[in-house]
Tab-separated table of C-alpha atoms in Angstrom:
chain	number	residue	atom	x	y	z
Z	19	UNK	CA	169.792	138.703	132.758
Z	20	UNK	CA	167.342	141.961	131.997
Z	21	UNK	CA	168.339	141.264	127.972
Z	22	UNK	CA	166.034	138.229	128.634
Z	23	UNK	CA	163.058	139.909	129.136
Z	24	UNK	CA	162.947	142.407	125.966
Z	25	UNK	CA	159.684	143.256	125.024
Z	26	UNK	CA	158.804	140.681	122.331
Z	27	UNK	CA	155.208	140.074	120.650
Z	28	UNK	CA	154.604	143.545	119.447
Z	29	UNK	CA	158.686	144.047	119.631
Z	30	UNK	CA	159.767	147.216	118.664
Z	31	UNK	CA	156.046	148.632	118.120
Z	32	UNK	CA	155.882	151.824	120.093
Z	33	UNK	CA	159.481	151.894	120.498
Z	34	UNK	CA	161.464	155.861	119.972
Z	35	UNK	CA	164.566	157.183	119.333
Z	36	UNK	CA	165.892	160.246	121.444
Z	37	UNK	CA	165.013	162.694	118.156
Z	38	UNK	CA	160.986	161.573	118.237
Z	39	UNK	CA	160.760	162.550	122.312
Z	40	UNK	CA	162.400	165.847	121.749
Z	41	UNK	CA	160.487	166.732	119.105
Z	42	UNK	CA	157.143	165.082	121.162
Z	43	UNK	CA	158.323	167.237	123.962
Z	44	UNK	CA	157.394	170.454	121.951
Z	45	UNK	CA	154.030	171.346	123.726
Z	46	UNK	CA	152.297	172.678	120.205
Z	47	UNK	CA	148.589	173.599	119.559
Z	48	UNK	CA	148.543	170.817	117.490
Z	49	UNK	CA	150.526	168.305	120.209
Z	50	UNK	CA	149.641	169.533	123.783
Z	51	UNK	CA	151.698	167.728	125.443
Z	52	UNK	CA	152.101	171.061	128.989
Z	53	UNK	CA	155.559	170.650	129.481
Z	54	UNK	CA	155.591	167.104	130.914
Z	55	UNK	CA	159.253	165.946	129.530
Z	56	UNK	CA	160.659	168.782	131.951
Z	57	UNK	CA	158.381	167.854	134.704
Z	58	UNK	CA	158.728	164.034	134.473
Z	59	UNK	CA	162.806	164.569	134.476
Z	60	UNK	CA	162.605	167.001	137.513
Z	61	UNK	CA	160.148	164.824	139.334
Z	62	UNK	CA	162.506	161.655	138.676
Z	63	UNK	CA	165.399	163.170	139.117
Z	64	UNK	CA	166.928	161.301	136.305
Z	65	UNK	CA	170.031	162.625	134.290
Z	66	UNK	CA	169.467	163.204	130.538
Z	67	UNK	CA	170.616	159.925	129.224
Z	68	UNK	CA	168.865	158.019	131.765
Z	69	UNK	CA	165.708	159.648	131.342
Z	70	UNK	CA	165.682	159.390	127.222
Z	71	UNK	CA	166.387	155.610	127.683
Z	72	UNK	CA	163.219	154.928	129.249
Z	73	UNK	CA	161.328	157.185	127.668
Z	74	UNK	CA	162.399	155.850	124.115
Z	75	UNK	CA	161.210	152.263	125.415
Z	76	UNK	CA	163.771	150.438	124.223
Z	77	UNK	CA	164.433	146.596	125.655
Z	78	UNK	CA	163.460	146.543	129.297
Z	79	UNK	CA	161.583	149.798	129.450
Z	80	UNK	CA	159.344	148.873	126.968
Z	81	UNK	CA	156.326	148.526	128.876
Z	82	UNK	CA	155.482	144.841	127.175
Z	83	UNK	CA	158.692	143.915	128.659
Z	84	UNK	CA	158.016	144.780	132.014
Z	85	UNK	CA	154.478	143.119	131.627
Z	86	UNK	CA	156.585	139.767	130.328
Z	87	UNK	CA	158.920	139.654	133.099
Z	88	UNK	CA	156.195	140.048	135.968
Z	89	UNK	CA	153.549	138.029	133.855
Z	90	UNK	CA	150.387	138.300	135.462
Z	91	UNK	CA	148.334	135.212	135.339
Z	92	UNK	CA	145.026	136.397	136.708
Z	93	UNK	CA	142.420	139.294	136.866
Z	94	UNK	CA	143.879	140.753	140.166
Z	95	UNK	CA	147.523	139.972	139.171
Z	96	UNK	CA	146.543	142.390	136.323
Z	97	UNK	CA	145.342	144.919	137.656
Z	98	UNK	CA	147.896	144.863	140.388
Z	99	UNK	CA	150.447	145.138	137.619
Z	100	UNK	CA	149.062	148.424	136.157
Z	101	UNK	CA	148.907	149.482	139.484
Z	102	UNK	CA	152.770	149.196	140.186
Z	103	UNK	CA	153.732	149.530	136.607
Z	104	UNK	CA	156.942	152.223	135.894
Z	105	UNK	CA	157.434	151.829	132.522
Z	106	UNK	CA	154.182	152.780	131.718
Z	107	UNK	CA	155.025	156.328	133.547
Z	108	UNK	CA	157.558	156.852	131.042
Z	109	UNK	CA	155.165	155.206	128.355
Z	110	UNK	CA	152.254	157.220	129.231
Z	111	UNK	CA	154.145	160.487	129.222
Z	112	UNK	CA	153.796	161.558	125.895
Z	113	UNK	CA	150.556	161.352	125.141
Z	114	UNK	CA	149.302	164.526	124.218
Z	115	UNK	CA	145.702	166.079	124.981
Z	116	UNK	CA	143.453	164.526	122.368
Z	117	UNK	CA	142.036	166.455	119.723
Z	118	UNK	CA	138.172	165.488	120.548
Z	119	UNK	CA	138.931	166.912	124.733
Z	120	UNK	CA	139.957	170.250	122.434
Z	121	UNK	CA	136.687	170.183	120.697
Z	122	UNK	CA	134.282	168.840	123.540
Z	123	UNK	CA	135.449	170.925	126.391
Z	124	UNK	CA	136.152	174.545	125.103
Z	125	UNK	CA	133.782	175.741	128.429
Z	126	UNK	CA	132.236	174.546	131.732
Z	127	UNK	CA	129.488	172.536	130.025
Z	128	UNK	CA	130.016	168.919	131.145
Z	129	UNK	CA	131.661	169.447	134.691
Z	130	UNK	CA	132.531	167.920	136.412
Z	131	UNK	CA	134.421	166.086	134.277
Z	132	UNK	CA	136.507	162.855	135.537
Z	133	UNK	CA	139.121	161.748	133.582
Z	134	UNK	CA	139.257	157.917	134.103
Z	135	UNK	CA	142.698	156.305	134.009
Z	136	UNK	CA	144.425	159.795	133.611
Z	137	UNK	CA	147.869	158.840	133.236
Z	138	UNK	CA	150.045	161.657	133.968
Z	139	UNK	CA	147.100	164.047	134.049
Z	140	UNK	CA	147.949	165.781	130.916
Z	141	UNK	CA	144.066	165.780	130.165
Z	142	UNK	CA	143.456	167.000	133.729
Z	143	UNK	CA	146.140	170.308	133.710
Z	144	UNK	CA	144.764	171.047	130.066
Z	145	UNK	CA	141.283	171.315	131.488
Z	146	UNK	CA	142.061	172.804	135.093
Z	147	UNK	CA	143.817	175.646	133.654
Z	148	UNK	CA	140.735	176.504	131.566
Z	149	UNK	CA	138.763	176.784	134.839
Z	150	UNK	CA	136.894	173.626	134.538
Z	151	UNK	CA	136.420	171.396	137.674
Z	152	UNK	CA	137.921	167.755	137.224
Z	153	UNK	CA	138.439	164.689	138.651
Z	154	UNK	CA	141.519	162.462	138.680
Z	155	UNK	CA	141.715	158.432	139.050
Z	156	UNK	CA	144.094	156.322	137.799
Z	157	UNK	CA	145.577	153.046	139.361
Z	158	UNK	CA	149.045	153.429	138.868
Z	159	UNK	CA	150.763	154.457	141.754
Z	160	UNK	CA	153.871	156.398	140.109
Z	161	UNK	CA	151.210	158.143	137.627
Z	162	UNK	CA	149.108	159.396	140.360
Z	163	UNK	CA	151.831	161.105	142.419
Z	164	UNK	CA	153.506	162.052	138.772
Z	165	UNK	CA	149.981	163.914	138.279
Z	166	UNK	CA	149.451	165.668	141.635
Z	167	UNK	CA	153.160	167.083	141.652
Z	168	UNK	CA	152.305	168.363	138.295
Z	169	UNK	CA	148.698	170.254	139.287
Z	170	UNK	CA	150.754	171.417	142.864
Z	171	UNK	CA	153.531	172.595	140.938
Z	172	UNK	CA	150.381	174.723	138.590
Z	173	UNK	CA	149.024	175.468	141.490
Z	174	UNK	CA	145.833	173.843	139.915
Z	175	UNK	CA	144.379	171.923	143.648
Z	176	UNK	CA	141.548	173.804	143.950
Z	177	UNK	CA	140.352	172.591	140.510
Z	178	UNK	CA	141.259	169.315	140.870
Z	179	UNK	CA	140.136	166.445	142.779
Z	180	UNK	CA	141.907	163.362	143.398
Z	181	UNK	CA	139.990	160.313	143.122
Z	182	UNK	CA	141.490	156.923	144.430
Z	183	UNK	CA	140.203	153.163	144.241
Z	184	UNK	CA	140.027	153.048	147.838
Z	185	UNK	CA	137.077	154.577	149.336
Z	186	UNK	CA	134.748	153.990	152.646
Z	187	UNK	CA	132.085	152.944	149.942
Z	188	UNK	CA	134.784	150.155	149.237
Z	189	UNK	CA	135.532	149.116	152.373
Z	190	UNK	CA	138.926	150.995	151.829
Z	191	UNK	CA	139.860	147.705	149.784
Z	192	UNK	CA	141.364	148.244	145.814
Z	193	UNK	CA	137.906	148.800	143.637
Z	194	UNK	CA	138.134	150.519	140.748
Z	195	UNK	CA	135.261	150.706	139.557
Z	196	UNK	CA	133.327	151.879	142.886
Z	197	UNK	CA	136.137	154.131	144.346
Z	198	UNK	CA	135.982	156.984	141.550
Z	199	UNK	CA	132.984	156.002	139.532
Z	200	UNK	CA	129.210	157.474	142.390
Z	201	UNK	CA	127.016	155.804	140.424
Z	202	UNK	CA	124.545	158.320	141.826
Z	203	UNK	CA	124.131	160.946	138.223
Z	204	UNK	CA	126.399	163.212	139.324
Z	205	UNK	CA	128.928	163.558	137.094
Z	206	UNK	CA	128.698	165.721	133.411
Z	207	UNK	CA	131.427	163.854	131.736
Z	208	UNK	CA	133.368	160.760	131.912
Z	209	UNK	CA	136.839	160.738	129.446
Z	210	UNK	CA	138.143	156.930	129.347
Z	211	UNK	CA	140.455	156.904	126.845
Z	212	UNK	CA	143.122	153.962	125.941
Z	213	UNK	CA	141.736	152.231	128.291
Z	214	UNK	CA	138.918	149.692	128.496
Z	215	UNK	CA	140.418	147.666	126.687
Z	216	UNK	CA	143.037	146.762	129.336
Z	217	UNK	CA	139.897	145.727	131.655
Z	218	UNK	CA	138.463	142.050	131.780
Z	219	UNK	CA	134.794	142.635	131.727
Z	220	UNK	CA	135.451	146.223	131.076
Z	221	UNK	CA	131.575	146.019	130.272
Z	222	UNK	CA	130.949	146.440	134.844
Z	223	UNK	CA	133.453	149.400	134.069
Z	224	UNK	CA	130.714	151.170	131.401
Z	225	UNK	CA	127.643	149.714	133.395
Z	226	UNK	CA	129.220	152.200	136.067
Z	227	UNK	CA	129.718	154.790	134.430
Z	228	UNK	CA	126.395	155.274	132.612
Z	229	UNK	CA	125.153	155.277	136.552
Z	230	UNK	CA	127.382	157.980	137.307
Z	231	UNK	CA	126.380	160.252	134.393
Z	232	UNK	CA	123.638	162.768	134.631
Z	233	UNK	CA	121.468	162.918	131.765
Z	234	UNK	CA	122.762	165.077	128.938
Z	235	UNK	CA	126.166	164.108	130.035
Z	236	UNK	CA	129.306	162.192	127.714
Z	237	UNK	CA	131.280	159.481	127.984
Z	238	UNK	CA	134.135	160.002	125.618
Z	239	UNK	CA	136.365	156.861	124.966
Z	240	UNK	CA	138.838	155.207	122.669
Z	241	UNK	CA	139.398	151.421	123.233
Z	242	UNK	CA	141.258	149.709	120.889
Z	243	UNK	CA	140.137	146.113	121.937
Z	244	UNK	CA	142.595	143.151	120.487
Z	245	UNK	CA	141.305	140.683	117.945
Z	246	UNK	CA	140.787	137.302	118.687
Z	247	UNK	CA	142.182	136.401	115.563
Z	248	UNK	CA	145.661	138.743	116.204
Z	249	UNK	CA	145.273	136.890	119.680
Z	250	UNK	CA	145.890	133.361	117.853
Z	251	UNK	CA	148.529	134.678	115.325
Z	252	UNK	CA	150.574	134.836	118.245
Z	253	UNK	CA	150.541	131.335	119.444
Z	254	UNK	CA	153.836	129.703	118.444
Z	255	UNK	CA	154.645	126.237	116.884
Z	256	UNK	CA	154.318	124.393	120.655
Z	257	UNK	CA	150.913	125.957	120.803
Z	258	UNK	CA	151.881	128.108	123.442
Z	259	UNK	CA	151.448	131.974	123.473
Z	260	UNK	CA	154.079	133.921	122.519
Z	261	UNK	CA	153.206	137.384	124.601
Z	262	UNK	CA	150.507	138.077	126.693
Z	263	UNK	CA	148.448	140.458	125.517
Z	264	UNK	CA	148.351	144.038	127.075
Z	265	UNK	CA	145.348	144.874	125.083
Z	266	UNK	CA	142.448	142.261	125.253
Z	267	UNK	CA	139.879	141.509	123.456
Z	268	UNK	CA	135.960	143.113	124.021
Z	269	UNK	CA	134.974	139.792	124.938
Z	270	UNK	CA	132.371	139.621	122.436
Z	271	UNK	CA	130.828	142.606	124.011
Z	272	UNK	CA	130.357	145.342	121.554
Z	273	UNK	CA	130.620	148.858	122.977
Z	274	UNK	CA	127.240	149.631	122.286
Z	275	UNK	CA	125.959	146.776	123.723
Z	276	UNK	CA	128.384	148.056	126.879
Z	277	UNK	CA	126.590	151.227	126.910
Z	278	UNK	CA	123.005	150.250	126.624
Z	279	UNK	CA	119.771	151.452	125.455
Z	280	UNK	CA	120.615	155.064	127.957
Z	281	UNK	CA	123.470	155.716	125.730
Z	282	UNK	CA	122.944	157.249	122.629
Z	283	UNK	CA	126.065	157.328	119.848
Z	284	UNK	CA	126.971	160.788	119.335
Z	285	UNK	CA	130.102	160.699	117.253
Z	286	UNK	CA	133.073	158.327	116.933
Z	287	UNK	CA	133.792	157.310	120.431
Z	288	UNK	CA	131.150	159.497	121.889
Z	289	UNK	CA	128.585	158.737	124.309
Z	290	UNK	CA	125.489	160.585	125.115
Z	291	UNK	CA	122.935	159.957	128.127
Z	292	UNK	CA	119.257	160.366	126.593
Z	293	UNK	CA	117.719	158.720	129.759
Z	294	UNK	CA	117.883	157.849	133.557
């Protein structure tokens, strides 16, 4: 019954063949990717095919798929599905270190930096080994011990601090936005990329981290909100939707509205903090 639930709605966008993750595998200057297709297969202990069929995302380990068959209805049903997602482990994998982390953070400048919803911690091993202090958070439970296998296996720990959405600030209950995020201006930089726009209100997600920034300090991001409009192209002839979204909408909320008058523009996707 898995054929049921193939990923539908943006079917087949996203999806690989074994050739593209070999060649995505490649760690290049140009795709720094730190050997993560080695370390994902000998932290899954998957064999080869079984490990290139879920990383190609074909039918049921496409991560839309997964998001179809556990359909969650509600803001905590959400967030508790990125939170026990696997396909997006696979999914996340090959993302490579983006080009604008290269450029930003060539020294110690904007440390501590925390790298918010940081996958398989690509971002946070590329920046660790150049001796800069970071912070991890992410939700997802496989991700998080994906990424801390990875920076104990480069012996990276004292560079790298763990950040979870459980805190004593929290009550030790699932926030987060107040488990990684101080809110006190103690932080130089704040990367946040592909991600916002998976957050309802992401807008109390920005709010705190603008708090947790010290003045002079960055919030880079990339948040490729849906449309509303591509959100009603998808309604079928009974009027009723035809995927749920993974990527929502900005609510109406631009991002520089999000950011506010202490956030000045500073490139594309680019944040700066001009003021307490």
């Amino acid at each position: 019954c898995r054929n049921v639930f193939r990923a539908k709605g943006q079917g087949g966008v996203g999806e690989l063949t074994k050739e593209n993750i070999i060649e995505i595998c490649k760690n290049t200057p140009t795709n720094i990717v730190l050997d993560v297709c080695q370390d994902l297969q000998d932290f899954t202990g998957l064999a080869d095919d079984e490990f290139y069929e879920r990383m190609t995302r074909q039918g049921r380990f496409h991560f839309e798929g997964e998001h179809q068959f556990w359909n969650p209805a509600s803001k905590t049903e959400l967030a508790w599905y990125y939170t026990s997602s696997i396909d997006y482990l696979f999914a996340n994998a090959i993302h490579g270190v983006p080009l604008k982390v290269t450029n930003l953070f060539v020294d110690k400048e904007y440390e501590p930096v925390l790298d918010y919803s940081a996958g398989v911690g690509t971002n946070v091993l590329y920046l660790a080994k150049k001796g800069i202090q970071v912070q991890y958070f992410g939700i997802g439970m496989a991700e998080y011990n994906f990424a801390h296998y990875r920076v104990w296996k480069a012996d990276l720990e004292d560079l790298v601090e763990f950040k979870r959405p459980f805190s004593a600030e929290t009550g030790y209950k699932f926030d987060p936005i107040n488990g990684p995020l101080p809110r006190d201006g103690s932080l130089g930089s704040i990367i946040a990329m592909d991600v916002l726009e998976h957050i309802p209100e992401y807008r109390l997600v920005v709010d705190a981290m603008v708090m947790s920034l010290r003045v002079g300090g960055i919030i880079l991001e990339r948040s490729p909100f849906a449309q509303d409009d591509i959100m009603r192209e998808n309604v079928d002839s009974e009027g009723e939707e035809d995927d749920l979204r993974v990527h929502l909408s900005n609510g109406g909320i631009s991002m520089e509205e999000a950011m506010g008058p202490k956030m000045m523009r500073n490139g594309q996707g680019v944040w700066k903090k001009i003021s307490m």
